[in-house]
Short mmCIF file of C-alpha atoms in Angstrom, two decimals:
data_model
loop_
_atom_site.label_atom_id
_atom_site.label_comp_id
_atom_site.label_asym_id
_atom_site.label_seq_id
_atom_site.Cartn_x
_atom_site.Cartn_y
_atom_site.Cartn_z
CA SER A 93 16.06 -15.71 38.37
CA GLU A 94 14.86 -12.66 37.07
CA SER A 95 11.20 -12.62 36.79
CA LEU A 96 9.59 -11.02 33.71
CA PRO A 97 7.43 -7.90 34.03
CA ASP A 98 3.85 -8.34 34.24
CA TYR A 99 2.29 -6.19 31.09
CA SER A 100 -1.35 -6.83 32.19
CA ASP A 101 -2.39 -3.62 33.85
CA ALA A 102 -0.65 -2.05 31.02
CA ASP A 103 -2.73 -4.02 28.70
CA ASP A 104 -6.01 -2.97 30.58
CA LEU A 105 -4.97 0.59 30.49
CA LEU A 106 -3.85 0.74 26.91
CA GLY A 107 -7.55 -0.96 25.94
CA HIS A 108 -9.06 1.59 27.97
CA GLY A 109 -7.22 4.36 25.75
CA CYS A 110 -7.51 2.80 22.68
CA ARG A 111 -11.34 2.58 23.17
CA PHE A 112 -11.38 6.42 24.12
CA GLY A 113 -9.66 7.32 20.95
CA ASP A 114 -6.03 7.43 21.85
CA LEU A 115 -4.51 5.97 18.72
CA ASP A 116 -0.66 5.82 20.36
CA ALA A 117 -2.85 3.29 23.03
CA CYS A 118 -4.00 1.29 20.17
CA VAL A 119 -0.78 0.62 18.45
CA LEU A 120 1.35 -0.18 21.89
CA ARG A 121 -1.60 -2.59 22.66
CA VAL A 122 -0.99 -3.97 19.47
CA GLN A 123 2.46 -4.23 20.11
CA LEU A 124 2.04 -5.73 23.62
CA VAL A 125 -0.06 -8.63 22.03
CA LEU A 126 2.16 -9.34 19.00
CA ASP A 127 5.30 -9.78 21.06
CA GLY A 128 3.34 -11.78 23.37
CA HIS A 129 3.72 -9.73 26.48
CA VAL A 130 0.25 -10.64 27.62
CA SER A 131 -2.40 -13.19 27.19
CA THR A 132 -4.73 -11.09 25.36
CA THR A 133 -5.42 -12.78 22.22
CA ILE A 134 -5.21 -10.54 18.78
CA THR A 135 -9.60 -11.32 18.29
CA GLU A 136 -9.81 -9.83 22.26
CA ALA A 137 -8.15 -6.61 21.14
CA GLY A 138 -9.92 -6.58 17.92
CA ASP A 139 -10.50 -3.19 18.24
CA ALA A 140 -6.99 -1.85 19.14
CA PHE A 141 -6.04 -3.78 15.97
CA GLU A 142 -8.66 -2.62 13.70
CA ARG A 143 -8.03 1.29 14.64
CA ALA A 144 -3.94 0.80 14.43
CA CYS A 145 -4.34 -1.02 10.75
CA GLU A 146 -7.06 1.57 9.72
CA GLU A 147 -5.91 4.95 10.95
CA ARG A 148 -2.36 4.21 11.50
CA HIS A 149 -1.39 1.58 8.90
CA VAL A 150 0.63 -0.83 11.09
CA LEU A 151 1.09 -3.56 8.72
CA ASP A 152 1.12 -6.00 11.40
CA ALA A 153 -1.73 -4.96 12.78
CA CYS A 154 -3.82 -5.40 9.67
CA THR A 155 -1.98 -8.62 8.40
CA SER A 156 -2.24 -10.41 11.89
CA TYR A 157 -5.87 -9.16 12.35
CA GLY A 158 -6.77 -10.31 9.03
CA ARG A 159 -5.29 -13.68 9.55
CA ALA A 160 -7.03 -13.98 12.85
CA LEU A 161 -10.44 -13.12 11.39
CA LEU A 162 -10.08 -15.74 8.71
CA ARG A 163 -9.56 -18.48 11.20
CA SER A 164 -12.98 -17.42 12.99
CA SER A 165 -15.98 -19.26 11.86
CA ASP A 166 -18.37 -15.86 11.48
CA GLY A 167 -18.99 -15.22 7.83
CA ARG A 168 -18.83 -11.40 8.10
CA ASP A 169 -15.05 -11.76 9.24
CA ALA A 170 -14.04 -12.84 6.01
CA ALA A 171 -15.08 -9.27 4.65
CA ARG A 172 -13.47 -7.62 7.74
CA ALA A 173 -10.35 -9.79 7.14
CA ARG A 174 -10.67 -8.81 3.17
CA VAL A 175 -10.41 -4.83 4.25
CA MET A 176 -7.43 -5.85 7.01
CA LEU A 177 -5.52 -7.51 4.07
CA GLN A 178 -6.16 -4.74 1.50
CA VAL A 179 -4.69 -2.20 4.11
CA SER A 180 -1.82 -4.30 4.12
CA CYS A 181 -1.28 -5.23 0.49
CA ALA A 182 -1.60 -1.65 -0.44
CA HIS A 183 1.57 -0.80 0.89
CA ARG A 184 5.11 -1.30 -0.56
CA ASP A 185 6.21 -2.93 2.26
CA ALA A 186 3.27 -5.65 2.83
CA ASP A 187 3.79 -9.24 3.87
CA PRO A 188 3.51 -11.57 0.46
CA ALA A 189 1.73 -14.34 2.17
CA ALA A 190 -1.07 -11.63 3.39
CA CYS A 191 -1.47 -10.60 -0.14
CA SER A 192 -1.77 -14.04 -1.23
CA LEU A 193 -4.44 -14.77 1.24
CA LEU A 194 -6.18 -11.60 -0.09
CA ALA A 195 -5.55 -12.93 -3.71
CA GLY A 196 -7.51 -16.17 -2.56
CA LEU A 197 -10.55 -14.15 -0.78
CA HIS A 198 -10.93 -12.17 -4.37
CA GLY A 199 -10.80 -15.39 -6.33
CA ASP A 200 -13.23 -17.36 -3.92
CA GLY A 201 -15.52 -14.32 -3.48
CA ARG A 202 -15.20 -14.79 0.08
CA GLY A 203 -15.87 -11.51 2.18
CA GLY A 204 -17.14 -9.89 -1.27
CA ASP A 205 -17.69 -10.06 -4.73
CA ARG A 206 -15.47 -12.64 -6.48
CA ASP A 207 -12.94 -10.75 -8.76
CA ARG A 208 -10.19 -13.25 -10.39
CA THR A 209 -9.07 -10.55 -12.19
CA GLU A 210 -7.86 -8.77 -8.94
CA ALA A 211 -6.75 -12.31 -7.43
CA ALA A 212 -4.46 -12.58 -10.46
CA ARG A 213 -3.12 -9.27 -9.72
CA TYR A 214 -2.36 -9.97 -6.05
CA TYR A 215 -1.06 -13.38 -6.90
CA SER A 216 1.30 -12.09 -9.52
CA TRP A 217 2.67 -9.68 -6.89
CA ALA A 218 2.82 -12.32 -4.32
CA CYS A 219 4.61 -15.10 -6.67
CA ASP A 220 7.07 -12.11 -7.75
CA SER A 221 7.95 -11.89 -4.01
CA GLY A 222 8.56 -15.48 -3.47
CA VAL A 223 5.25 -17.31 -2.40
CA ALA A 224 5.01 -20.67 -4.60
CA SER A 225 1.52 -21.26 -3.64
CA SER A 226 0.71 -17.78 -5.40
CA CYS A 227 2.63 -18.79 -8.32
CA PHE A 228 0.74 -22.06 -8.69
CA GLU A 229 -2.48 -20.09 -8.50
CA ARG A 230 -1.80 -17.51 -10.88
CA GLY A 231 -0.80 -20.38 -13.19
CA LYS A 232 -3.93 -21.94 -12.91
CA LEU A 233 -5.64 -18.83 -13.83
CA LEU A 234 -3.72 -18.49 -16.96
CA SER A 235 -4.42 -21.89 -18.01
CA ALA A 236 -7.94 -21.86 -17.39
CA GLY A 237 -8.25 -18.04 -19.15
CA VAL A 238 -9.93 -16.85 -15.56
CA GLY A 239 -9.57 -13.23 -14.74
CA VAL A 240 -7.00 -12.90 -16.99
CA ALA A 241 -6.73 -13.88 -20.76
CA ARG A 242 -5.54 -17.37 -21.20
CA ASN A 243 -1.91 -17.99 -22.07
CA ASP A 244 -0.54 -21.39 -21.62
CA ASP A 245 3.43 -20.39 -21.77
CA ALA A 246 2.90 -18.10 -19.03
CA ALA A 247 1.06 -20.39 -16.85
CA VAL A 248 3.61 -23.04 -17.58
CA ASP A 249 6.04 -20.32 -16.61
CA MET A 250 4.35 -19.65 -13.59
CA HIS A 251 3.94 -23.49 -12.37
CA VAL A 252 7.38 -23.79 -13.21
CA ARG A 253 8.44 -20.94 -10.64
CA ALA A 254 6.13 -22.74 -8.12
CA CYS A 255 7.96 -25.72 -8.60
CA GLU A 256 11.48 -24.09 -8.37
CA LEU A 257 10.39 -22.53 -4.99
CA GLY A 258 9.56 -26.00 -3.73
CA MET A 259 6.10 -26.55 -4.58
CA ALA A 260 5.51 -30.10 -6.11
CA ASP A 261 2.15 -29.43 -7.76
CA GLY A 262 3.73 -27.03 -9.70
CA CYS A 263 6.16 -29.64 -11.38
CA VAL A 264 3.19 -31.47 -11.92
CA ALA A 265 1.01 -29.08 -13.37
CA SER A 266 3.85 -27.62 -15.45
CA GLY A 267 4.65 -31.27 -17.26
CA ASP A 268 0.87 -31.59 -17.85
CA LEU A 269 0.80 -28.27 -19.65
CA LEU A 270 4.01 -28.66 -21.36
CA GLU A 271 2.41 -32.73 -22.35
#
């Protein structure tokens, strides 16, 4: 059987190159980590992910690092996660689930100021891209008039969309509003 190549030396060298300012090294290290070729974690290669995200706008780096930061227990990490997800979500090819996470950060005030208007905007985009939980959350904002003008008809529509996308809570919420 053919053995797989060992990329650990490449990972080390790319890590050094990235720390010395070579953006191509950062991007290549990110790709090694994301492809699972090395045992280095996203958090361990955080400098490469940050630079690839912020300076090269590598969306996978932004989204993956943002998610990894949200899984950590440090409250400061939510602020960095918000920045990473913002870079990703500003791009037309953004991952809708990442934008839904960003909406939640804005809505909860994690990692920065609470801004439910921004949350509603990101939930709307993610909902339009098929993220059921975003449709549901936007519906909640619309029915409460938080961050957006109260609009029960639009709230029902959002909850129905969540329901149609397979989220049972959306079915219940639309029924409650219609009742």
